[in-house]
Short mmCIF file of C-alpha atoms and ligand atoms in Angstrom, two decimals:
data_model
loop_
_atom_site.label_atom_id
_atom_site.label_comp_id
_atom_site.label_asym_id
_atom_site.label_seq_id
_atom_site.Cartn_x
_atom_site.Cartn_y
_atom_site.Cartn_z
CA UNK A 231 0.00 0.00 0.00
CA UNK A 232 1.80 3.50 1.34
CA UNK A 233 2.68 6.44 -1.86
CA UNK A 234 0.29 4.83 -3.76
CA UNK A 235 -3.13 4.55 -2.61
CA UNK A 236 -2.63 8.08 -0.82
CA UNK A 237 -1.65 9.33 -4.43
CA UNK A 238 -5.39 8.01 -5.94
CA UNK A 239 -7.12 8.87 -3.07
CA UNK A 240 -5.58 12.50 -3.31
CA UNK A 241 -6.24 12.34 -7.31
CA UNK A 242 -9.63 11.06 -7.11
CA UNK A 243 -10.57 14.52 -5.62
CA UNK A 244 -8.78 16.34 -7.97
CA UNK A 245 -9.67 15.86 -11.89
CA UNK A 246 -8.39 13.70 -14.13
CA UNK A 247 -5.12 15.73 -14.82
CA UNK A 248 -4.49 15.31 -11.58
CA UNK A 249 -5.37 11.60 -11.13
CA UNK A 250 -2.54 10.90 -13.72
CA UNK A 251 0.25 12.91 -12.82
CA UNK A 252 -0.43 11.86 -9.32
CA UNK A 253 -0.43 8.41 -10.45
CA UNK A 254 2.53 8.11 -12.65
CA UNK A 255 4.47 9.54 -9.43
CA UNK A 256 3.03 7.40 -6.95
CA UNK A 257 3.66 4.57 -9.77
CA UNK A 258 7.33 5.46 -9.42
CA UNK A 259 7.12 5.70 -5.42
CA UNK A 260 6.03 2.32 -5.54
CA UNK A 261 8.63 1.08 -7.77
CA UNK A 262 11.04 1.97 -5.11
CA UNK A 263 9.72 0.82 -2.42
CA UNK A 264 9.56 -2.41 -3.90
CA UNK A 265 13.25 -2.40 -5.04
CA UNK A 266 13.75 -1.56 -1.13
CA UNK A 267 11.32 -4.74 -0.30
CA UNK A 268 13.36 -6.77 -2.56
CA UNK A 269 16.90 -5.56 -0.46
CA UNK A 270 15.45 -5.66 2.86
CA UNK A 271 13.70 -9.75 1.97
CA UNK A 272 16.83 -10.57 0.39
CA UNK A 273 19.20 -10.13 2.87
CA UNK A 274 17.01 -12.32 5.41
CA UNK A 275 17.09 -14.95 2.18
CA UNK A 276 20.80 -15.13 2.27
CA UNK A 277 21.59 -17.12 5.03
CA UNK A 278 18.79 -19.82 3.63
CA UNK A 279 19.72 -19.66 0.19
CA UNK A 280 23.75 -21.23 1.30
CA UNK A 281 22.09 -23.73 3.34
CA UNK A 282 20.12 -24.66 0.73
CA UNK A 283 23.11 -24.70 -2.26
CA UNK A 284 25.25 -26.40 0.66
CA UNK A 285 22.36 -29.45 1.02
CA UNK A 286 22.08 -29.90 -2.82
CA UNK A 287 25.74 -29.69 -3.35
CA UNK A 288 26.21 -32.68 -1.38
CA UNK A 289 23.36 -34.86 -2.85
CA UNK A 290 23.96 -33.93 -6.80
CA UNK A 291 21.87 -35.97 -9.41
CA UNK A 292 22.46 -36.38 -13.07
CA UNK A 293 20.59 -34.98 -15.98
CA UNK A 294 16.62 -36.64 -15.93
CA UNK A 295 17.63 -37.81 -12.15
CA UNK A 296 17.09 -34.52 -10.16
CA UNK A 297 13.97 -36.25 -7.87
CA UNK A 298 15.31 -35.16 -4.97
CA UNK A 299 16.36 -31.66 -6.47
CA UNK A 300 13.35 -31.19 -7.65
CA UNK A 301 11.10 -32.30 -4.46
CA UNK A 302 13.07 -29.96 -2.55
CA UNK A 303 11.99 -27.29 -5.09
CA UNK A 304 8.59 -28.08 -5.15
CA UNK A 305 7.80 -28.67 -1.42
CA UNK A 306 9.59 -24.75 -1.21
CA UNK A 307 7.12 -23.18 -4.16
CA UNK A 308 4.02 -24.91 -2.52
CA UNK A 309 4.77 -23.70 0.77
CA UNK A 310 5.01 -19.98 -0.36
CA UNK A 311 1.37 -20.95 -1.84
CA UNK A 312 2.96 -20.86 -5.57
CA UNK A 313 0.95 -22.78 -8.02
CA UNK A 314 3.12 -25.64 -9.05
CA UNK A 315 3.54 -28.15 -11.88
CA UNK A 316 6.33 -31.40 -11.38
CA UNK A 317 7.05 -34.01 -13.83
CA UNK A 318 7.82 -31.18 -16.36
CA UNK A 319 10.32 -33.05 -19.06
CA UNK A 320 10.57 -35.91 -16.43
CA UNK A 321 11.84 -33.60 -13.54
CA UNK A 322 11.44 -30.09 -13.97
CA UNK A 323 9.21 -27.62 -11.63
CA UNK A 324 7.22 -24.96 -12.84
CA UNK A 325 5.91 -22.49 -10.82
CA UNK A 326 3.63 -19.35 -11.35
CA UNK A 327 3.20 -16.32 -8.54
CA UNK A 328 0.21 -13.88 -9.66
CA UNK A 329 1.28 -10.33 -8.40
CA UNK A 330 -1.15 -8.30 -6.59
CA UNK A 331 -1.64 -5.95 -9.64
CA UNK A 332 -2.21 -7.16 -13.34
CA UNK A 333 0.96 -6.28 -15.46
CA UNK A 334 2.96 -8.66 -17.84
CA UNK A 335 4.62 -12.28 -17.06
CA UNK A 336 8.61 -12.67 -16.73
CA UNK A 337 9.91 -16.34 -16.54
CA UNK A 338 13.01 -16.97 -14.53
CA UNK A 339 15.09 -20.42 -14.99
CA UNK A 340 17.32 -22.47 -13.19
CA UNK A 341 19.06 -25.20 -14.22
CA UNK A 342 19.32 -28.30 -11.45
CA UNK A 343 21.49 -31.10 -12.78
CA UNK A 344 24.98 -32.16 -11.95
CA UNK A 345 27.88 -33.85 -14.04
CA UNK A 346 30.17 -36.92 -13.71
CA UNK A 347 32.72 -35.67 -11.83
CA UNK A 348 34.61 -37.05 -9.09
CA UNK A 349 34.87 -33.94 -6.57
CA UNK A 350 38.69 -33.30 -5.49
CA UNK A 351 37.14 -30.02 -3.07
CA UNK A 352 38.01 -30.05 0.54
CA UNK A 353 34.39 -29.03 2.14
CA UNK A 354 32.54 -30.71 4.63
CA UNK A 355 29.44 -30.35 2.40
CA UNK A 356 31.74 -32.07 -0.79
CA UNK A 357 29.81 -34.31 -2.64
CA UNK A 358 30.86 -38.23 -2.10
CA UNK A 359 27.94 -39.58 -4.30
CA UNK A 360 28.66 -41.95 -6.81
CA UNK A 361 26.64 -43.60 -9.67
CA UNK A 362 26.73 -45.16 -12.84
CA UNK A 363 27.35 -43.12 -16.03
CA UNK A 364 27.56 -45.15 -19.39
CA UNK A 365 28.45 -48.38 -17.58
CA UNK A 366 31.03 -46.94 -15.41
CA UNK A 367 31.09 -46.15 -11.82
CA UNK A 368 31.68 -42.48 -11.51
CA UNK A 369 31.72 -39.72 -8.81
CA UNK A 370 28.77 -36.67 -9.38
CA UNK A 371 29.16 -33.46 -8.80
CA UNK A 372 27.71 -30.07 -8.81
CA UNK A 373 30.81 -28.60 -10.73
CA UNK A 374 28.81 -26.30 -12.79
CA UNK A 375 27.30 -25.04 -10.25
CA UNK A 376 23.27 -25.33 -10.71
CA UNK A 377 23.20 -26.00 -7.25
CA UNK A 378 23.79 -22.56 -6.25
CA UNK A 379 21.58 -21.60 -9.59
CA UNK A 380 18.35 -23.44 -7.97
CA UNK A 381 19.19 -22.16 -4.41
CA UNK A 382 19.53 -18.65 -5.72
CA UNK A 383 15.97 -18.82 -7.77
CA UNK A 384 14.57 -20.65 -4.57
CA UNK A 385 15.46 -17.85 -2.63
CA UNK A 386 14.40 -15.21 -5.08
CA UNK A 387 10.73 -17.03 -4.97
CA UNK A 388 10.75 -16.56 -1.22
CA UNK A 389 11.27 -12.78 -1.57
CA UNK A 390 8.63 -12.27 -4.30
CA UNK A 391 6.11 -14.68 -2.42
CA UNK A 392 6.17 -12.69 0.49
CA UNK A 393 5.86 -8.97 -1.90
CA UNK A 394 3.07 -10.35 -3.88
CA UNK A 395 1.11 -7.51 -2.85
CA UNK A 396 3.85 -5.22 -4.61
CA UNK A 397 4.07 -6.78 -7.89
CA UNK A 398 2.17 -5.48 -11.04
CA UNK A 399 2.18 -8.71 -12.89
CA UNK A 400 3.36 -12.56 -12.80
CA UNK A 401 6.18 -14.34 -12.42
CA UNK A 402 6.50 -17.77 -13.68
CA UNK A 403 9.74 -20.18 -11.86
CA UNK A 404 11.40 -22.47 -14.06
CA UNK A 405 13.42 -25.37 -12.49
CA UNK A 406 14.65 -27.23 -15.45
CA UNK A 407 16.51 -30.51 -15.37
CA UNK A 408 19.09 -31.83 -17.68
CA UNK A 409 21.23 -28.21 -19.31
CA UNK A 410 24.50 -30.72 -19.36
CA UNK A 411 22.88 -32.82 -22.04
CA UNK A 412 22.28 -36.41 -22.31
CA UNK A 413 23.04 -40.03 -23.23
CA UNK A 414 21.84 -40.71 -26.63
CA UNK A 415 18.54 -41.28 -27.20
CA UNK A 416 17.57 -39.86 -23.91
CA UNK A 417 15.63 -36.14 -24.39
CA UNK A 418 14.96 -33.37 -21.81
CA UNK A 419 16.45 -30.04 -20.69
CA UNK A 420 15.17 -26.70 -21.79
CA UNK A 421 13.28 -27.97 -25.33
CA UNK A 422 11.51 -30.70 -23.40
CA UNK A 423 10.45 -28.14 -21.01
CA UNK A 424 9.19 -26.06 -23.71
CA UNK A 425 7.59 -28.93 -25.95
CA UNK A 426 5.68 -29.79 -22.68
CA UNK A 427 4.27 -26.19 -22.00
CA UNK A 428 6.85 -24.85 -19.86
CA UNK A 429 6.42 -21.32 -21.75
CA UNK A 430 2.28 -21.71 -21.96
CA UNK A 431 -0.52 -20.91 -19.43
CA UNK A 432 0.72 -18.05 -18.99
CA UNK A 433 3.31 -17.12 -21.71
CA UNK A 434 6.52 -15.62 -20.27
CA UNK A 435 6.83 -12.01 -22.10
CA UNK A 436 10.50 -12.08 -20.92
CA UNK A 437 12.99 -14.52 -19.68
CA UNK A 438 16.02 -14.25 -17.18
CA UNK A 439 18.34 -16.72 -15.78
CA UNK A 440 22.07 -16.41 -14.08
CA UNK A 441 25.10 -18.89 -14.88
CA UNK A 442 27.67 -19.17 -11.88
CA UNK A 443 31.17 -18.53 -13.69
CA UNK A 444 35.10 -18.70 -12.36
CA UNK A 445 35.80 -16.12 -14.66
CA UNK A 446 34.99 -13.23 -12.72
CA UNK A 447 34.88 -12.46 -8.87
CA UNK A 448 32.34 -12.68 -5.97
CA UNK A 449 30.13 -9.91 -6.34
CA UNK A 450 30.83 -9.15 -10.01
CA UNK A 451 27.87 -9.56 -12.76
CA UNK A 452 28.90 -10.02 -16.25
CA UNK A 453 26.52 -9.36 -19.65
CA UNK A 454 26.65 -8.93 -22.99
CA UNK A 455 24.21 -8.15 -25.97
CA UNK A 456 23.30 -10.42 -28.72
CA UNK A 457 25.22 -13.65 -29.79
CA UNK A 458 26.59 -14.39 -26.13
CA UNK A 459 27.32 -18.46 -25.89
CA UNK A 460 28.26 -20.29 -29.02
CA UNK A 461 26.24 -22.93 -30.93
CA UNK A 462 27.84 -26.74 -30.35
CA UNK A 463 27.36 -29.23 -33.21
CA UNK A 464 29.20 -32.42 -32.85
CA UNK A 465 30.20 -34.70 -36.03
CA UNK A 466 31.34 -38.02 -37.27
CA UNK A 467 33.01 -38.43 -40.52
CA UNK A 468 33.43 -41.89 -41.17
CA UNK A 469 35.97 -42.62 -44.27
CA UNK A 470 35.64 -45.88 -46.04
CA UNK A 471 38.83 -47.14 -48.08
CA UNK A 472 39.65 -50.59 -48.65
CA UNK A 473 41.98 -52.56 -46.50
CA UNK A 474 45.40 -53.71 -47.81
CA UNK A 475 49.21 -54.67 -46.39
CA UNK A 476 50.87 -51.82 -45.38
CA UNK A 477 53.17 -53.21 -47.65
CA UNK A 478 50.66 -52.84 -50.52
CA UNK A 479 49.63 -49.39 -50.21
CA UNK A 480 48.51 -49.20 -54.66
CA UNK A 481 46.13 -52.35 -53.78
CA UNK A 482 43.72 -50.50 -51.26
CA UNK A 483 42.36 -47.79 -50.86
CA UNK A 484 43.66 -45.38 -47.54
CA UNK A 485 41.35 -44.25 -45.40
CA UNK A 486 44.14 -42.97 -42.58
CA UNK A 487 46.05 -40.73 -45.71
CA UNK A 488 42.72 -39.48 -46.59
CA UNK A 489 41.36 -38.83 -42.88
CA UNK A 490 44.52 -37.09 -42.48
CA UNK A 491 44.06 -34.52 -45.31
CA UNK A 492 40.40 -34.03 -44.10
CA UNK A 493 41.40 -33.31 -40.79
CA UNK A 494 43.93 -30.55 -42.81
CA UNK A 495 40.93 -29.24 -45.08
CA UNK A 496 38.47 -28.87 -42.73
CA UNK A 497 40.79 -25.91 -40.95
CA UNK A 498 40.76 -23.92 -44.02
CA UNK A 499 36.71 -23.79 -43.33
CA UNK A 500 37.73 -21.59 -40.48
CA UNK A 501 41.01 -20.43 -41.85
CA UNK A 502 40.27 -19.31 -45.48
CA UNK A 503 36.24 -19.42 -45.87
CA UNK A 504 34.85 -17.82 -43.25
CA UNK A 505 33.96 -14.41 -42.90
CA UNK A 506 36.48 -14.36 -39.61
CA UNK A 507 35.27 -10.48 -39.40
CA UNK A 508 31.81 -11.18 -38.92
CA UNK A 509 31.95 -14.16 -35.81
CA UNK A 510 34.47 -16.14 -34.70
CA UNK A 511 33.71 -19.81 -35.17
CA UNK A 512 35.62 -22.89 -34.22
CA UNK A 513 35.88 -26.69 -35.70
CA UNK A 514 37.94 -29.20 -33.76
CA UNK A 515 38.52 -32.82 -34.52
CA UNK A 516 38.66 -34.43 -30.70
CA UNK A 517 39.07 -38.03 -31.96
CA UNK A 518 40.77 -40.06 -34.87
CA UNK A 519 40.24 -43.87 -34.44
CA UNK A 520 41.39 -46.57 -37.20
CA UNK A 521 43.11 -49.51 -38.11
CA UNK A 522 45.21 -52.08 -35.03
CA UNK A 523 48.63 -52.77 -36.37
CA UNK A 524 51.44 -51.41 -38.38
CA UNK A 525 51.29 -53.68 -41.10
CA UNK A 526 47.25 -53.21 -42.10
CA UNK A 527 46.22 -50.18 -43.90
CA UNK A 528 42.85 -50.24 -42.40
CA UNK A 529 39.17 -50.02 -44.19
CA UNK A 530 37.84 -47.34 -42.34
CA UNK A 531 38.35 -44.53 -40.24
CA UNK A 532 36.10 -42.48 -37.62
CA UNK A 533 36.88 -38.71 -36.61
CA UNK A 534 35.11 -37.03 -34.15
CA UNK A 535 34.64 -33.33 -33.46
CA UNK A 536 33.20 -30.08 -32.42
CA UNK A 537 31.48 -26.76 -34.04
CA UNK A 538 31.14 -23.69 -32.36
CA UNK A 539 29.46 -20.66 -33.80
CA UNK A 540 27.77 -17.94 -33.00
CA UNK A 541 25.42 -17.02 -36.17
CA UNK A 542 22.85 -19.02 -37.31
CA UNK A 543 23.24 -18.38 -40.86
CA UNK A 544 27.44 -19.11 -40.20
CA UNK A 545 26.13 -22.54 -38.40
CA UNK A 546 24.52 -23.81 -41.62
CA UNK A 547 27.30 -22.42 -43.69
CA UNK A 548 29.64 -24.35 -42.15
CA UNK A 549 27.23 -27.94 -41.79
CA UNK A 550 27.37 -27.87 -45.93
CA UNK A 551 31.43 -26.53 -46.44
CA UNK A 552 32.09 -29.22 -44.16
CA UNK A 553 29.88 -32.08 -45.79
CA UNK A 554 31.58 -30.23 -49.00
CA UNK A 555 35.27 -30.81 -48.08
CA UNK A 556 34.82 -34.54 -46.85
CA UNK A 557 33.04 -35.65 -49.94
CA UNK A 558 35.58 -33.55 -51.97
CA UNK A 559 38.43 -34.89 -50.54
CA UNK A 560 37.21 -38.89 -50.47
CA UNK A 561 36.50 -38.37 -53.91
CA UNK A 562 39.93 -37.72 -54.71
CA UNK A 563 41.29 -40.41 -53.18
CA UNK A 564 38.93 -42.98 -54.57
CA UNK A 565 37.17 -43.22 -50.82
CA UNK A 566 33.93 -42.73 -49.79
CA UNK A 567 32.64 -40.73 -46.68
CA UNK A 568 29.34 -40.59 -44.44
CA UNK A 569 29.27 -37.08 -42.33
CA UNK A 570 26.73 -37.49 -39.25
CA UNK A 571 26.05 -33.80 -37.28
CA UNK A 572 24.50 -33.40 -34.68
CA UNK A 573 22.60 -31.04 -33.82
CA UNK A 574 23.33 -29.43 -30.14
CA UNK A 575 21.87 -26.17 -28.52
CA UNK A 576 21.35 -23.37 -30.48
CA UNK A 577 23.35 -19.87 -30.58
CA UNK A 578 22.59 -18.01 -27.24
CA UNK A 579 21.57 -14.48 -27.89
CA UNK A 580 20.43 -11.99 -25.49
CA UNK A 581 18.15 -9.56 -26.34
CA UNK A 582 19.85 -6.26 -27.78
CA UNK A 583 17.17 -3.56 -26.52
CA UNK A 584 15.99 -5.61 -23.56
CA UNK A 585 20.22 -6.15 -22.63
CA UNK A 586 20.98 -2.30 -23.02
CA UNK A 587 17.44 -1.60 -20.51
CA UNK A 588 18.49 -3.75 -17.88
CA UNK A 589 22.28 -2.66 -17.21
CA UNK A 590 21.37 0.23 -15.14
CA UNK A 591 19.34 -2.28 -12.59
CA UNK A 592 22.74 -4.99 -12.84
CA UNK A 593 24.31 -1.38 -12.11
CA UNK A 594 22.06 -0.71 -9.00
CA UNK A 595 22.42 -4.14 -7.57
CA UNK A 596 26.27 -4.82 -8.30
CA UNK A 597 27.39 -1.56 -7.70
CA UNK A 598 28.64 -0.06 -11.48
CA UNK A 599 32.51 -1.17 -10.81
CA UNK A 600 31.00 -4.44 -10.77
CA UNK A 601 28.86 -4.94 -13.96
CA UNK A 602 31.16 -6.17 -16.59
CA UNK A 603 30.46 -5.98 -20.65
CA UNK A 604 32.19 -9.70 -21.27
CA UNK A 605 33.43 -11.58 -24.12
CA UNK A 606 31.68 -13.75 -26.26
CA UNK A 607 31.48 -17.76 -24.70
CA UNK A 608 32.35 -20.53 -26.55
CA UNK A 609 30.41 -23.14 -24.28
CA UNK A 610 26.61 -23.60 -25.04
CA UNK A 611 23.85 -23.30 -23.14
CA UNK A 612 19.88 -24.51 -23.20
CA UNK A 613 19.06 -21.49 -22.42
CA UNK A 614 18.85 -20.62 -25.68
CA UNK A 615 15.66 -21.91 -26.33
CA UNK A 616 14.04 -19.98 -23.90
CA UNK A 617 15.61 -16.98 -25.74
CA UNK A 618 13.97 -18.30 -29.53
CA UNK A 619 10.62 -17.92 -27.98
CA UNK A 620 10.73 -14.39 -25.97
CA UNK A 621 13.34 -11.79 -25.51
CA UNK A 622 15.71 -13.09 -23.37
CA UNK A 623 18.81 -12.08 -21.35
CA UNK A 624 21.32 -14.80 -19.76
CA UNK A 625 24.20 -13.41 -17.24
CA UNK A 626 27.45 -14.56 -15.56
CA UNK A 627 27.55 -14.04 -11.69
CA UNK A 628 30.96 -13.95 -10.52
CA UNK A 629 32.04 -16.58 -7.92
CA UNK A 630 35.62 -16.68 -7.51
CA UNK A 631 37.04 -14.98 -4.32
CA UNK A 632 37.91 -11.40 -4.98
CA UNK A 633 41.28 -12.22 -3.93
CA UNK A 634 42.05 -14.99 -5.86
CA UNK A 635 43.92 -14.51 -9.39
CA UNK A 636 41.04 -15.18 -12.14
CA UNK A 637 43.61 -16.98 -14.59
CA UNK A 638 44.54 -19.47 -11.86
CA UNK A 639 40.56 -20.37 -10.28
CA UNK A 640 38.97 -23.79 -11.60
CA UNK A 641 36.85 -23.42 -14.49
CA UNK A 642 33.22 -24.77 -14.40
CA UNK A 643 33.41 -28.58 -14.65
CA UNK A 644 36.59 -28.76 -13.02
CA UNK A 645 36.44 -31.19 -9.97
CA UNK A 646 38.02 -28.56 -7.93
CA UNK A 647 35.33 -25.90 -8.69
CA UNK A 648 34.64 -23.64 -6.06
CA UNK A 649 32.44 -21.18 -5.49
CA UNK A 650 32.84 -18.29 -3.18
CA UNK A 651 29.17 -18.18 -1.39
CA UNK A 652 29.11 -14.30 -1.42
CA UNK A 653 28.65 -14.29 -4.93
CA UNK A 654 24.91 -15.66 -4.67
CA UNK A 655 23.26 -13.11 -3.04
CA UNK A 656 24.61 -10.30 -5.92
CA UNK A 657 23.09 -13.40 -8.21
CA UNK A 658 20.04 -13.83 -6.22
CA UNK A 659 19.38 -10.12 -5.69
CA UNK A 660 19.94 -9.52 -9.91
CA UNK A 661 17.21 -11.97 -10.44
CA UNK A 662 14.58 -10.12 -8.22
CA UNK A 663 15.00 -6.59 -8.96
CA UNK A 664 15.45 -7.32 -12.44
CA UNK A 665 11.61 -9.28 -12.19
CA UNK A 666 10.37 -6.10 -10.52
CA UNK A 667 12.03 -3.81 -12.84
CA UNK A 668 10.53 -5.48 -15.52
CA UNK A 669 6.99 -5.28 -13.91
CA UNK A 670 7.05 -2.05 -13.42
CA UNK A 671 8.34 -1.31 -16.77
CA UNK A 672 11.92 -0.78 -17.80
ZN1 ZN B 137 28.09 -26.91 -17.43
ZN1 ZN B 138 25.99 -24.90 -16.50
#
């Protein structure tokens, strides 16, 4: 209540001129008094929300295997009287919170799944759970950290629960499972999410979400406009010759001569075809496998290997030049080729106009020093479907300790990725003020 039912009160007395000017300022008096809601709530939150990221750090779960991740969620969202959806693309937890006032709908999303990693931290809360991962026994970890990522957003749904009153619109709480991808054949993650209505009922009209990062410091928020994270395709060339001595080279056909030479051409995609001006893109063969002895030219060969990009128009460019140079360079050597690629997340690209409007709220809540323009990414993120369907923006929250030397801190997926608590609260804090922002207009 407060500024703004004394402002209409006032106005309804005193003409319509009167009612609006006194409204748009009592509009803005309530703005801030909900950013000051949002401090005061949040700094109660933070104690919760590193108890929280401590319990889920030490019981991690796999992509598709986030029950008790996502229980945890849910039991949270229905106790703050949330509407709530489970079973979302096997896991996920959707959420809605209807503001006291009508206004538009702004989706938030955390990610909740944790990776095969064997965790080499020294914390009483370390993770010592172990499972099996593509028939072999591995250690799981939260070294991406979406454990702080769903104890920041489960914090940030306390604090807006208990301002409901002070919110011109909806907010809708995505808990997605599976961002690390999966074993083949297996779906989920942020298009499952969306094929089973995770964007519906009500339709998001924006979409936010924080990614912890090693790359900057505690209390340091990092954005950047447009293409942000790169595109990952993955492909397998397979190059059929026809076996012969090693002795015999003229009575086969080689497949490890002509892999080789692929391997070769497939650099000058990148190195003399691409418009290198326009966005960087990357192609890396991670894997050559053929033939068992010296003596045996073999009959086939497999390569394996990465595309980044950060264009859409670049990422199909490069699918055909690629296809292109195999076939090209079989041919020529009297072998034939199959090219698989497949398709991984999309480009992530933040919202130009809706970046540019929000960097004076990262500015608020970070303190200016803090709020870094970064370089592009060449990791991939689901987030990126979110981000097809409604203006989007995706951040880094910094987590390494102020003190420590950037160059020298574990990167994400590292077993000895650490996070520096006091980093989740700036994350935390970004998430809500940016959803009230929003609601009451940027
Ligand atoms: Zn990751
Ligand atoms: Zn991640």
């Amino acid at each position: 209540m407060g500024k703004r039912h004394f402002g209409w009160t006032l106005a309804l007395g005193a003409g319509v001129g009167a009612l609006l000017a006194s409204g748009t300022a009592a509009w803005a008096g309530d703005r801030e008094q909900a950013q000051a809601t949002v401090d005061t709530r949040a700094a109660v939150e933070q104690p919760k929300i590193i108890a929280w990221r401590r319990d889920i750090h030490e019981h991690p779960e796999l992509g598709n295997q986030e029950t008790r991740t996502a229980a945890l969620v849910a039991k949270h969202l229905k106790s703050l009287g949330l509407e709530v959806r489970t079973g979302v693309a096997k896991t996920g937890v959707v959420a809605v919170l209807k503001g006291g006032k009508p206004g538009p709908v702004v989706a938030l999303r955390a990610d909740m799944d944790a990776l095969p990693v064997t965790e080499q931290v020294d914390l009483p809360f370390a993770s010592k759970v172990k499972t099996q991962y593509e028939g072999h026994e591995v250690g799981v970890m939260h070294a991406c950290g979406h454990d702080t990522h769903v104890a920041m957003l489960m914090g940030v749904a306390e604090v807006l629960a208990g301002m409901k009153d002070q919110l011109p619109g909806t907010v809708k709480f995505i808990f997605q499972p599976a961002e690390e991808g999966l074993a083949k054949g297996e779906v989920g993650g942020a298009e499952q999410m969306l094929k089973e209505g995770a964007f519906e009922n009500p339709k998001p009209d924006a979409v936010f979400g924080v990614h912890v990062i090693s790359t900057l410091h505690a209390g340091d928020v990092g954005y950047r406009p447009g293409p942000f994270m790169a595109a990952a395709d993955e492909f397998v060339i397979t190059v059929h010759g026809r076996q012969s001595h090693g002795a015999l080279p003229w009575t086969g056909v080689d497949p490890i001569v002509t892999a080789s030479q692929i391997v070769l051409g497939l650099q000058t995609i990148e190195s003399r075809q691409m418009e290198v001006i326009k966005e960087p893109s990357i192609l890396s063969v991670g894997s050559i496998h053929g033939g068992n002895r010296n003596n045996i030219i073999p009959d086939t060969v497999t390569l394996n290997g990465t595309i980044r990009t950060f264009d859409e128009g670049m990422r199909a460019d490069i699918d055909k030049r690629l296809r292109r140079t195999v076939a090209g360079i079989a041919e020529s050597a009297g072998a034939t080729a199959d090219v698989d690629i497949i398709k991984g997340y999309p480009v992530t690209i933040n919202n130009p106009e809706l970046t540019a409007k929000i960097v004076p709220t990262l500015q608020r809540v970070a303190g200016k020093d803090h709020v870094k323009l970064i370089d592009k990414v060449t990791p991939s993120e689901d987030f990126s479907f979110y981000e097809q369907q409604v203006p989007g923006v995706y951040l880094f929250v910094g987590i390494t300790p102020p003190d420590a030397d950037l160059s020298k801190a574990a990167s994400n997926h590292s077993p000895k990725f650490f996070v520096d608590e006091s980093g989740l609260i700036v994350g935390a804090r970004t998430l809500a003020h940016l959803t009230v922002d929003y609601l009451y207009g940027l």
